[in-house]
Coordinates of C-alpha atoms in Angstrom, one line a residue:
Chain Y
X30 CA 14.2 111.2 57.0
X31 CA 17.4 112.9 58.2
X32 CA 18.7 112.2 61.8
X33 CA 20.0 114.5 64.0
X34 CA 23.5 113.7 64.5
X35 CA 24.2 116.6 67.1
X36 CA 22.1 115.1 69.6
X37 CA 23.7 113.6 72.8
X38 CA 24.0 110.0 73.1
X39 CA 24.6 107.8 76.3
X40 CA 26.7 104.6 76.1
X41 CA 26.8 102.2 79.0
X42 CA 29.3 99.5 79.3
X43 CA 31.2 98.4 82.2
X44 CA 34.3 97.2 79.6
X45 CA 36.2 100.5 79.3
X46 CA 37.5 99.5 76.0
X47 CA 33.6 98.2 74.8
X48 CA 33.3 101.9 75.3
X49 CA 36.0 103.1 73.3
X50 CA 35.1 100.8 70.5
X51 CA 31.3 102.2 70.6
X52 CA 32.4 105.8 70.5
X53 CA 34.9 105.3 67.8
X54 CA 32.3 104.1 66.1
X55 CA 29.7 106.6 66.5
X56 CA 32.4 109.2 65.4
X57 CA 32.9 107.6 62.3
X58 CA 28.9 107.9 61.6
X59 CA 29.3 111.6 62.7
X60 CA 27.3 111.0 66.3
X61 CA 30.0 113.3 68.3
X62 CA 28.3 113.9 71.3
X63 CA 28.7 110.9 73.6
X64 CA 28.7 110.6 77.0
X65 CA 29.7 107.2 78.7
X66 CA 28.5 105.1 82.1
X67 CA 29.9 102.3 83.2
X68 CA 26.8 100.9 84.8
X69 CA 22.9 101.4 84.8
X70 CA 23.0 103.8 88.2
X71 CA 25.3 105.9 86.7
X72 CA 24.0 106.0 83.5
X73 CA 20.7 106.7 85.2
X74 CA 21.9 109.9 86.9
X75 CA 23.7 110.9 83.9
X76 CA 20.1 110.6 82.3
X77 CA 18.1 112.6 84.9
X78 CA 20.4 115.6 85.1
X79 CA 21.1 115.9 81.5
X80 CA 19.3 115.1 77.6
X81 CA 20.0 112.2 75.5
X82 CA 18.2 111.6 72.1
X83 CA 19.5 107.9 72.4
X84 CA 20.9 106.0 74.8
X85 CA 23.2 102.8 74.2
X86 CA 23.4 100.3 76.9
X87 CA 25.0 96.7 77.7
X88 CA 23.1 94.2 79.8
X89 CA 25.1 92.4 82.4
X90 CA 26.9 95.3 84.8
X91 CA 26.4 95.8 88.1
X92 CA 24.9 97.3 90.8
X93 CA 22.2 98.0 88.2
X94 CA 22.0 96.2 84.8
X95 CA 20.8 97.4 81.4
X96 CA 17.4 95.5 82.0
X97 CA 17.2 97.5 85.0
X98 CA 18.2 100.6 83.5
X99 CA 15.7 100.3 80.5
X100 CA 13.0 99.4 83.1
X101 CA 14.2 102.8 85.2
X102 CA 13.9 104.7 82.1
X103 CA 10.6 103.5 80.8
X104 CA 8.9 104.2 84.3
X105 CA 10.0 108.1 84.3
X106 CA 7.8 110.1 82.6
X107 CA 10.8 112.4 81.3
X108 CA 12.6 109.9 79.8
X109 CA 10.4 107.2 78.9
X110 CA 10.0 108.2 75.0
X111 CA 14.0 108.1 75.3
X112 CA 15.2 105.6 72.3
X113 CA 17.1 102.8 73.9
X114 CA 19.5 100.0 72.0
X115 CA 20.4 96.8 73.8
X116 CA 24.1 95.7 72.9
X117 CA 25.0 92.7 74.9
X118 CA 26.1 89.1 74.4
X119 CA 23.3 87.8 76.2
X120 CA 21.5 86.1 72.9
X121 CA 19.0 83.8 74.8
X122 CA 15.4 84.0 73.9
X123 CA 14.3 85.0 77.2
X124 CA 16.6 87.7 77.2
X125 CA 15.4 89.3 74.3
X126 CA 11.7 88.8 74.9
X127 CA 12.6 90.4 78.5
X128 CA 13.9 93.5 77.0
X129 CA 11.5 93.7 74.5
X130 CA 8.7 93.6 77.1
X131 CA 10.2 96.2 78.9
X132 CA 10.3 98.5 75.9
X133 CA 13.9 98.0 74.6
X134 CA 13.6 100.2 71.1
X135 CA 16.3 97.4 69.3
X136 CA 18.6 94.6 70.5
X137 CA 22.1 94.0 68.8
X138 CA 24.0 90.7 69.7
X139 CA 27.6 90.9 70.5
X140 CA 29.9 90.6 68.4
X141 CA 28.5 93.5 66.3
X142 CA 29.8 95.1 63.3
X143 CA 29.6 98.9 62.5
X144 CA 27.2 98.3 60.1
X145 CA 24.4 96.5 62.1
X146 CA 25.1 99.2 64.5
X147 CA 24.4 102.0 62.1
X148 CA 21.4 100.0 60.5
X149 CA 19.6 100.3 64.2
X150 CA 20.4 103.4 65.0
X151 CA 18.7 104.6 61.9
X152 CA 15.7 102.4 62.2
X153 CA 15.5 103.5 65.9
X154 CA 15.6 107.3 65.4
X155 CA 13.7 107.5 62.1
X156 CA 11.0 105.9 64.2
X157 CA 11.2 108.4 67.2
Chain C
X7 CA 15.7 33.8 116.5
X8 CA 16.0 37.3 115.0
X9 CA 15.2 37.3 111.4
X10 CA 16.7 40.2 109.3
X11 CA 14.8 41.1 105.9
X12 CA 16.5 41.0 102.9
X13 CA 14.9 44.8 102.4
X14 CA 14.7 47.4 104.6
X15 CA 11.3 48.0 105.8
X16 CA 9.7 51.0 105.1
X17 CA 9.4 52.2 108.2
X18 CA 13.4 51.6 109.0
X19 CA 13.7 53.8 106.4
X20 CA 11.9 56.7 107.1
X21 CA 13.9 56.1 110.4
X22 CA 16.9 56.2 109.3
X23 CA 16.3 59.1 106.7
X24 CA 15.1 61.0 109.8
X25 CA 18.4 60.0 111.7
X26 CA 20.6 61.2 108.7
X27 CA 18.7 64.8 108.5
X28 CA 19.2 65.5 112.1
X29 CA 23.2 64.2 112.3
X30 CA 24.0 65.5 108.7
X31 CA 27.7 65.3 109.5
X32 CA 27.5 61.8 111.2
X33 CA 30.7 60.2 110.2
X34 CA 30.5 57.1 107.6
X35 CA 33.5 55.4 109.7
X36 CA 31.6 55.3 112.6
X37 CA 28.2 54.7 111.3
X38 CA 29.7 51.3 109.7
X39 CA 31.4 50.6 112.6
X40 CA 28.4 50.7 114.8
X41 CA 26.3 48.7 112.6
X42 CA 29.1 46.1 112.0
X43 CA 29.5 45.8 116.0
X44 CA 25.8 45.1 116.2
X45 CA 25.5 42.7 113.7
X46 CA 28.6 40.8 114.6
X47 CA 26.9 40.4 118.2
X48 CA 24.1 38.5 116.2
X49 CA 26.2 36.5 114.1
X50 CA 25.4 33.4 115.8
X51 CA 21.5 34.3 114.7
X52 CA 22.2 34.9 111.2
X53 CA 20.7 32.7 108.0
X54 CA 23.0 32.6 105.2
X55 CA 21.3 35.7 103.5
X56 CA 21.3 37.6 106.4
X57 CA 25.3 36.7 106.3
X58 CA 25.8 37.9 102.8
X59 CA 23.8 41.3 104.1
X60 CA 26.3 41.2 106.7
X61 CA 29.3 40.9 104.0
X62 CA 27.8 43.6 102.1
X63 CA 27.5 46.1 104.9
X64 CA 31.3 45.2 106.0
X65 CA 32.0 45.6 102.1
X66 CA 30.6 49.3 102.3
X67 CA 32.5 50.3 105.3
X68 CA 35.6 49.2 103.9
X69 CA 35.2 51.3 100.5
X70 CA 34.1 54.1 102.8
X71 CA 37.5 54.0 104.6
X72 CA 39.3 53.3 101.3
X73 CA 37.6 56.5 100.0
X74 CA 38.6 58.5 103.0
X75 CA 42.0 57.4 102.5
X76 CA 42.3 58.2 98.7
X77 CA 40.9 61.9 99.2
X78 CA 43.5 62.2 102.0
X79 CA 46.2 60.8 99.5
X80 CA 44.8 63.4 96.7
X81 CA 46.3 66.1 99.1
X82 CA 43.4 68.7 98.4
X83 CA 44.7 71.4 100.0
X84 CA 46.6 72.4 97.3
X85 CA 43.7 72.9 95.0
X86 CA 42.3 75.8 97.4
X87 CA 45.8 76.9 98.3
X88 CA 47.1 76.6 95.0
X89 CA 45.8 75.4 92.0
X90 CA 42.5 77.0 91.8
X91 CA 44.0 80.6 92.8
X92 CA 46.8 80.2 90.2
X93 CA 44.2 79.3 87.7
X94 CA 42.0 82.1 88.4
X95 CA 45.5 84.5 88.8
X96 CA 46.4 83.0 85.1
X97 CA 43.0 84.2 83.9
X98 CA 42.9 87.1 85.2
X99 CA 46.1 88.1 83.6
X100 CA 45.2 87.1 80.3
X101 CA 42.4 89.5 80.7
X102 CA 44.6 92.2 81.8
X103 CA 46.8 91.7 79.0
X104 CA 44.5 91.5 76.0
X105 CA 43.2 94.6 77.5
X106 CA 46.1 96.6 77.4
X107 CA 46.7 95.3 74.0
X108 CA 43.3 96.0 72.8
X109 CA 44.0 99.6 73.9
X110 CA 46.8 100.2 72.4
X111 CA 45.5 98.5 69.1
X112 CA 42.8 101.2 70.0
X113 CA 45.1 104.0 70.4
X114 CA 46.8 103.3 66.7
X115 CA 43.4 103.5 65.3
X116 CA 42.3 106.6 66.8
X117 CA 45.4 108.1 65.5
X118 CA 44.6 106.7 61.8
X119 CA 41.3 108.1 61.9
X120 CA 42.4 111.2 62.4
X121 CA 45.0 111.4 59.4
X122 CA 41.8 109.8 57.4
X123 CA 39.8 113.1 58.5
X124 CA 42.7 115.0 56.8
X125 CA 42.5 113.2 53.7
X126 CA 40.2 113.2 50.6
X127 CA 38.4 110.7 48.2
X128 CA 39.2 107.2 48.1
X129 CA 42.3 107.3 50.5
X130 CA 40.1 108.5 53.7
X131 CA 37.3 106.1 52.9
X132 CA 40.0 103.4 52.4
X133 CA 41.6 103.9 55.9
X134 CA 38.5 104.3 57.5
X135 CA 36.8 101.1 56.3
X136 CA 40.2 99.7 57.8
X137 CA 39.8 101.3 61.0
X138 CA 36.6 100.1 61.1
X139 CA 37.0 97.0 60.9
X140 CA 39.6 96.8 63.6
X141 CA 37.0 98.7 66.0
X142 CA 35.0 95.8 65.4
X143 CA 37.7 93.0 65.5
X144 CA 38.7 94.4 68.7
X145 CA 35.4 93.8 70.6
X146 CA 36.7 90.4 71.3
X147 CA 38.3 91.4 74.1
X148 CA 34.9 91.9 75.6
X149 CA 33.4 88.4 75.0
X150 CA 36.7 86.8 75.7
X151 CA 36.5 88.9 79.1
X152 CA 33.1 87.9 79.9
X153 CA 33.9 84.1 78.8
X154 CA 37.1 84.3 80.9
X155 CA 35.0 85.4 84.2
X156 CA 32.4 82.5 83.7
X157 CA 35.3 80.1 83.9
X158 CA 36.5 81.6 87.1
X159 CA 33.0 81.4 88.3
X160 CA 32.9 77.7 87.6
X161 CA 36.3 76.8 89.1
X162 CA 35.4 78.4 92.5
X163 CA 32.1 76.1 92.3
X164 CA 33.9 73.2 92.0
X165 CA 36.2 74.4 94.8
X166 CA 33.4 74.8 96.9
X167 CA 31.4 71.2 95.8
X168 CA 34.6 69.6 96.7
X169 CA 34.8 71.1 99.9
X170 CA 31.4 70.3 100.7
X171 CA 32.5 66.9 100.4
X172 CA 35.6 66.5 102.3
X173 CA 33.9 68.2 105.2
X174 CA 31.0 65.6 105.0
X175 CA 33.6 62.8 105.3
X176 CA 36.3 64.8 107.7
X177 CA 34.3 66.7 110.2
X178 CA 33.3 63.9 112.8
X179 CA 37.1 62.8 112.8
X180 CA 38.5 66.1 113.3
X181 CA 40.5 65.1 110.3
X182 CA 42.1 68.1 108.4
X183 CA 41.4 67.9 104.2
X184 CA 40.6 71.3 104.3
X185 CA 38.5 74.1 106.2
X186 CA 35.0 74.6 105.4
X187 CA 34.3 77.2 102.0
X188 CA 30.8 78.9 101.8
X189 CA 28.7 77.2 99.0
X190 CA 29.3 79.2 95.9
X191 CA 26.2 80.4 93.6
X192 CA 26.9 81.0 90.0
X193 CA 24.7 82.9 88.2
X194 CA 22.0 83.7 90.4
X195 CA 18.7 84.3 88.9
X196 CA 17.9 88.1 89.7
X197 CA 14.8 88.4 92.5
X198 CA 12.7 90.4 90.6
X199 CA 12.2 87.5 88.2
X200 CA 14.1 88.8 85.3
X201 CA 16.3 86.4 83.3
X202 CA 19.6 86.4 84.5
X203 CA 22.8 87.4 82.7
X204 CA 24.5 84.5 81.8
X205 CA 27.4 86.0 79.3
X206 CA 28.5 84.6 75.8
X207 CA 26.8 81.7 74.4
X208 CA 28.8 78.8 72.5
X209 CA 28.7 78.8 69.1
X210 CA 25.3 76.9 68.0
X211 CA 23.6 77.7 71.2
X212 CA 23.2 81.4 70.3
X213 CA 21.1 83.4 68.6
X214 CA 22.6 85.6 65.9
X215 CA 21.4 88.7 65.1
X216 CA 19.2 88.0 62.1
X217 CA 17.1 85.5 64.3
X218 CA 17.4 88.1 67.0
X219 CA 15.6 90.8 64.4
X220 CA 13.1 88.1 63.9
X221 CA 12.4 87.4 67.2
X222 CA 11.7 91.2 67.7
X223 CA 9.7 91.7 64.3
X224 CA 7.4 88.7 65.4
X225 CA 6.6 91.5 68.4
X226 CA 5.2 93.9 65.9

């Protein structure tokens, strides 16, 4: 199944360095339309005012966490179908379960490699 | 003759607990002194076992006084005024320096990526493979930053606990071991019941990507 790599992707992380790394890794797999947000609230505003085919978000951010962002996205009639990948250092079972129950599309634990990112994106967008 | 029981009767124990909860800042020295004075007035009426109990109480009073003296000698104000701020500043500097270095590495990588885009074949693939591995490795800065943030929070929690102990010893005397410090709460659980974000786990305590994939698949 071919994936439309011209779609807008929103990446969300409070570490600017991490945003830069993910942006570059996405660019290497030919996702060039990437926007950034540094917390859940900023991300939600961008999602509501734009059109995105994929969200890749960290969990641990303030004032709105990645999990809260996911819950907001899934509760929004227009956004609820947007594929949402969590990339986070939170690797406890309860965190993964909470994310799944909130409707996460896939979950990547940091530190991750480019192959894992590519594989999860293909899986999520292939199912979208 | 007044008989002092070997063990404190339950009603008296409750009464003492109630007094302590009403006066949490009661100075241990003062309490020990009052108990000692009361028992001294009763000394002539005490049996051998009562006298032994009296000695225990006196010893307890001396231990409390010695603990206070030792704490005062520790110059604990330095912990708040110097040691902990200095430690947290050093840790912040580590985060800033590693972030700076990581961004420099990323900048070079981006240049290499643009060069790779102008090449063909094996050379381009090899160069991009190299930059990919550098990008992956650079994510260490996020993980170490989160770990250091946890250490800083722990230091502040220790600082707060030390302050609470010192205040218990010093309040009634007006001693100045240090000023009261508000309690620090580490990793609060969100009010909505969601699991708290606690950052990276130590190796061995964490699930890896394979474990997480299996857990996610178990929902399907």
